[in-house]
Amino acid sequence: MTARRYAALITMMLISILVSLLPAHAADITGLWDFRYDVAWSTTSDMLGSSIFSIVQNGSVIAGDAYIEEPEQMNGRIAGTWAPDGFQITATMYRKRLLIISLKGSSQDSGILRGSFVAASSDGRAWRGSFIATLTNPDPSFLNVTSMTGKNEVAAESKAAPSTTGSAAKSRFFEIHYSRDETIYPRPVM
């Protein structure tokens, strides 16, 4: 062999060694995920059912929608951060009550997410344990939370859109009256 061939062979070996030493880029977790919870501790006998997260990852930022059936049917939003060593996601879901689930975990090569969670609801219920999530669809837009229940009740109740009459634009204002034991509803100011 000539000196050029030895040099080329050594160069290729060095490149392959350097490539193998570089950290592998972890898989993007964008998609529709089915989260199953294994509750280790709870303040209630109510179940914490499985939830569906529509995750969109953009670099280290995670956002998306969430849907859960138990303890009651709820939908909401998720936000979180991603790093090669793991992720943190907070899901805020609402209907009649508020439910917050905080998850910390890592992505497995086989399309599985694993980790631990804590959850609490606005009526005093709490859960803690572990979770496992499987990728059900790589397209996160498959889940449209507002179409699953037919309407988004919170958005419909809190929206105060301006109305127009003829050429003059007229705005509607809402005054909110409440006591500690009442549900808040917008009421028009007369």
Short mmCIF file of C-alpha atoms in Angstrom, two decimals:
data_model
loop_
_atom_site.label_atom_id
_atom_site.label_comp_id
_atom_site.label_asym_id
_atom_site.label_seq_id
_atom_site.Cartn_x
_atom_site.Cartn_y
_atom_site.Cartn_z
CA MET A 1 0.00 0.00 0.00
CA THR A 2 1.10 3.47 -0.70
CA ALA A 3 1.43 6.31 1.75
CA ARG A 4 -1.72 7.94 0.37
CA ARG A 5 -3.81 4.87 1.02
CA TYR A 6 -2.47 4.61 4.59
CA ALA A 7 -3.28 8.29 5.16
CA ALA A 8 -6.80 7.87 3.73
CA LEU A 9 -7.39 4.74 5.84
CA ILE A 10 -6.19 6.44 9.03
CA THR A 11 -8.31 9.54 8.25
CA MET A 12 -11.46 7.42 7.76
CA MET A 13 -10.79 5.57 11.02
CA LEU A 14 -10.33 8.84 12.91
CA ILE A 15 -13.54 10.27 11.46
CA SER A 16 -15.52 7.16 12.41
CA ILE A 17 -14.11 7.29 15.96
CA LEU A 18 -14.96 11.00 16.31
CA VAL A 19 -18.50 10.46 15.02
CA SER A 20 -19.06 7.63 17.51
CA LEU A 21 -17.83 9.86 20.37
CA LEU A 22 -20.23 12.71 19.57
CA PRO A 23 -23.43 12.64 21.62
CA ALA A 24 -26.37 11.22 19.74
CA HIS A 25 -29.25 13.62 19.18
CA ALA A 26 -32.24 12.34 21.15
CA ALA A 27 -35.48 11.75 19.32
CA ASP A 28 -37.98 14.56 18.94
CA ILE A 29 -41.05 13.87 21.12
CA THR A 30 -43.50 15.71 18.84
CA GLY A 31 -46.65 13.65 18.40
CA LEU A 32 -49.80 12.32 20.03
CA TRP A 33 -48.97 10.43 23.26
CA ASP A 34 -51.11 8.18 25.48
CA PHE A 35 -50.04 8.63 29.13
CA ARG A 36 -50.87 5.87 31.66
CA TYR A 37 -50.46 6.60 35.37
CA ASP A 38 -49.44 4.15 38.09
CA VAL A 39 -50.63 5.86 41.29
CA ALA A 40 -48.43 5.08 44.30
CA TRP A 41 -50.09 7.56 46.69
CA SER A 42 -53.39 9.43 46.65
CA THR A 43 -55.64 11.50 48.93
CA THR A 44 -58.75 10.03 47.31
CA SER A 45 -60.17 6.77 46.02
CA ASP A 46 -60.90 8.49 42.67
CA MET A 47 -58.79 7.22 39.80
CA LEU A 48 -56.39 9.33 37.80
CA GLY A 49 -57.18 8.01 34.35
CA SER A 50 -55.01 7.97 31.29
CA SER A 51 -54.52 11.22 29.40
CA ILE A 52 -53.73 12.15 25.83
CA PHE A 53 -51.11 14.82 25.15
CA SER A 54 -50.61 16.42 21.78
CA ILE A 55 -46.96 17.49 22.09
CA VAL A 56 -45.20 19.92 19.78
CA GLN A 57 -41.47 20.25 20.47
CA ASN A 58 -39.56 23.21 19.07
CA GLY A 59 -35.95 22.90 20.22
CA SER A 60 -36.06 22.88 24.02
CA VAL A 61 -39.64 24.21 24.25
CA ILE A 62 -42.65 21.90 24.58
CA ALA A 63 -46.27 23.03 24.04
CA GLY A 64 -49.56 21.45 23.08
CA ASP A 65 -53.00 20.24 24.17
CA ALA A 66 -54.15 17.76 26.81
CA TYR A 67 -57.25 15.63 27.36
CA ILE A 68 -58.21 13.35 30.28
CA GLU A 69 -61.29 11.22 31.08
CA GLU A 70 -60.84 10.54 34.82
CA PRO A 71 -61.44 11.91 37.48
CA GLU A 72 -63.75 13.73 35.04
CA GLN A 73 -63.61 14.67 31.38
CA MET A 74 -61.25 17.68 31.07
CA ASN A 75 -59.14 19.37 28.45
CA GLY A 76 -56.42 21.99 28.56
CA ARG A 77 -52.89 22.95 27.60
CA ILE A 78 -49.38 21.68 28.26
CA ALA A 79 -46.09 23.54 28.51
CA GLY A 80 -42.61 22.35 29.33
CA THR A 81 -38.94 22.04 28.51
CA TRP A 82 -36.87 19.36 26.85
CA ALA A 83 -33.16 18.52 27.22
CA PRO A 84 -31.16 15.47 26.06
CA ASP A 85 -31.22 14.06 29.60
CA GLY A 86 -35.00 14.43 30.07
CA PHE A 87 -38.10 16.60 29.95
CA GLN A 88 -40.51 18.39 32.27
CA ILE A 89 -44.13 18.96 31.29
CA THR A 90 -46.94 20.68 33.17
CA ALA A 91 -50.50 19.99 32.03
CA THR A 92 -53.22 22.39 33.16
CA MET A 93 -56.69 20.99 32.54
CA TYR A 94 -60.05 22.49 33.39
CA ARG A 95 -63.78 21.97 33.23
CA LYS A 96 -65.65 22.51 36.50
CA ARG A 97 -62.41 22.13 38.46
CA LEU A 98 -58.75 22.74 37.75
CA LEU A 99 -56.35 19.78 37.48
CA ILE A 100 -52.58 20.24 37.25
CA ILE A 101 -50.27 17.34 36.40
CA SER A 102 -46.50 17.83 36.57
CA LEU A 103 -44.41 15.18 34.80
CA LYS A 104 -40.66 14.62 34.79
CA GLY A 105 -39.20 11.89 32.61
CA SER A 106 -37.04 10.77 29.73
CA SER A 107 -37.50 9.53 26.20
CA GLN A 108 -36.70 5.90 25.40
CA ASP A 109 -35.42 4.89 21.96
CA SER A 110 -38.47 2.70 21.33
CA GLY A 111 -41.02 5.57 21.26
CA ILE A 112 -41.81 5.35 24.97
CA LEU A 113 -41.68 8.07 27.62
CA ARG A 114 -41.19 7.11 31.29
CA GLY A 115 -40.93 9.04 34.52
CA SER A 116 -42.70 10.28 37.63
CA PHE A 117 -45.64 12.63 38.18
CA VAL A 118 -47.53 14.60 40.82
CA ALA A 119 -51.07 15.87 40.30
CA ALA A 120 -53.47 18.06 42.26
CA SER A 121 -56.98 19.34 41.66
CA SER A 122 -58.66 22.52 42.87
CA ASP A 123 -61.01 20.50 45.11
CA GLY A 124 -58.15 19.10 47.23
CA ARG A 125 -57.49 15.74 45.56
CA ALA A 126 -53.85 14.76 44.92
CA TRP A 127 -51.96 11.88 43.28
CA ARG A 128 -48.30 10.82 42.99
CA GLY A 129 -46.62 7.97 41.15
CA SER A 130 -45.00 6.98 37.86
CA PHE A 131 -46.10 7.12 34.23
CA ILE A 132 -45.43 5.45 30.91
CA ALA A 133 -46.45 7.02 27.60
CA THR A 134 -46.62 5.49 24.14
CA LEU A 135 -46.61 7.33 20.84
CA THR A 136 -49.96 6.75 19.14
CA ASN A 137 -49.59 9.17 16.21
CA PRO A 138 -46.55 11.18 15.05
CA ASP A 139 -48.91 13.98 13.94
CA PRO A 140 -49.70 16.18 16.99
CA SER A 141 -52.46 18.08 15.14
CA PHE A 142 -54.57 14.90 15.24
CA LEU A 143 -55.85 15.97 18.69
CA ASN A 144 -58.10 19.01 18.59
CA VAL A 145 -59.24 19.49 22.17
CA THR A 146 -62.15 21.81 21.40
CA SER A 147 -63.64 19.38 18.87
CA MET A 148 -63.49 16.42 21.31
CA THR A 149 -66.17 17.89 23.59
CA GLY A 150 -67.96 19.85 20.90
CA LYS A 151 -67.05 23.21 22.42
CA ASN A 152 -64.51 24.83 24.65
CA GLU A 153 -66.62 25.97 27.60
CA VAL A 154 -64.04 28.22 29.23
CA ALA A 155 -63.30 30.09 26.01
CA ALA A 156 -67.00 30.46 25.22
CA GLU A 157 -67.80 31.86 28.68
CA SER A 158 -64.89 34.29 28.89
CA LYS A 159 -64.98 35.69 25.34
CA ALA A 160 -66.39 39.19 25.09
CA ALA A 161 -66.25 39.95 21.38
CA PRO A 162 -67.06 43.45 20.20
CA SER A 163 -70.26 43.77 18.21
CA THR A 164 -70.88 46.21 15.39
CA THR A 165 -74.09 48.04 14.58
CA GLY A 166 -74.15 49.71 11.18
CA SER A 167 -71.09 51.88 10.68
CA ALA A 168 -70.47 52.64 14.35
CA ALA A 169 -68.53 50.05 16.31
CA LYS A 170 -69.83 49.31 19.79
CA SER A 171 -67.98 47.39 22.50
CA ARG A 172 -69.57 45.28 25.20
CA PHE A 173 -68.09 45.39 28.70
CA PHE A 174 -68.57 42.81 31.39
CA GLU A 175 -68.55 43.33 35.11
CA ILE A 176 -67.76 40.32 37.26
CA HIS A 177 -69.51 39.95 40.62
CA TYR A 178 -68.66 37.04 42.87
CA SER A 179 -68.44 35.86 46.42
CA ARG A 180 -66.14 33.19 47.73
CA ASP A 181 -68.74 30.43 47.25
CA GLU A 182 -69.98 31.43 43.79
CA THR A 183 -69.00 30.41 40.31
CA ILE A 184 -67.77 33.37 38.29
CA TYR A 185 -69.95 34.27 35.30
CA PRO A 186 -69.56 37.39 33.12
CA ARG A 187 -72.52 39.77 33.37
CA PRO A 188 -73.11 42.75 31.07
CA VAL A 189 -72.80 46.20 32.60
CA MET A 190 -76.07 48.12 32.26
#
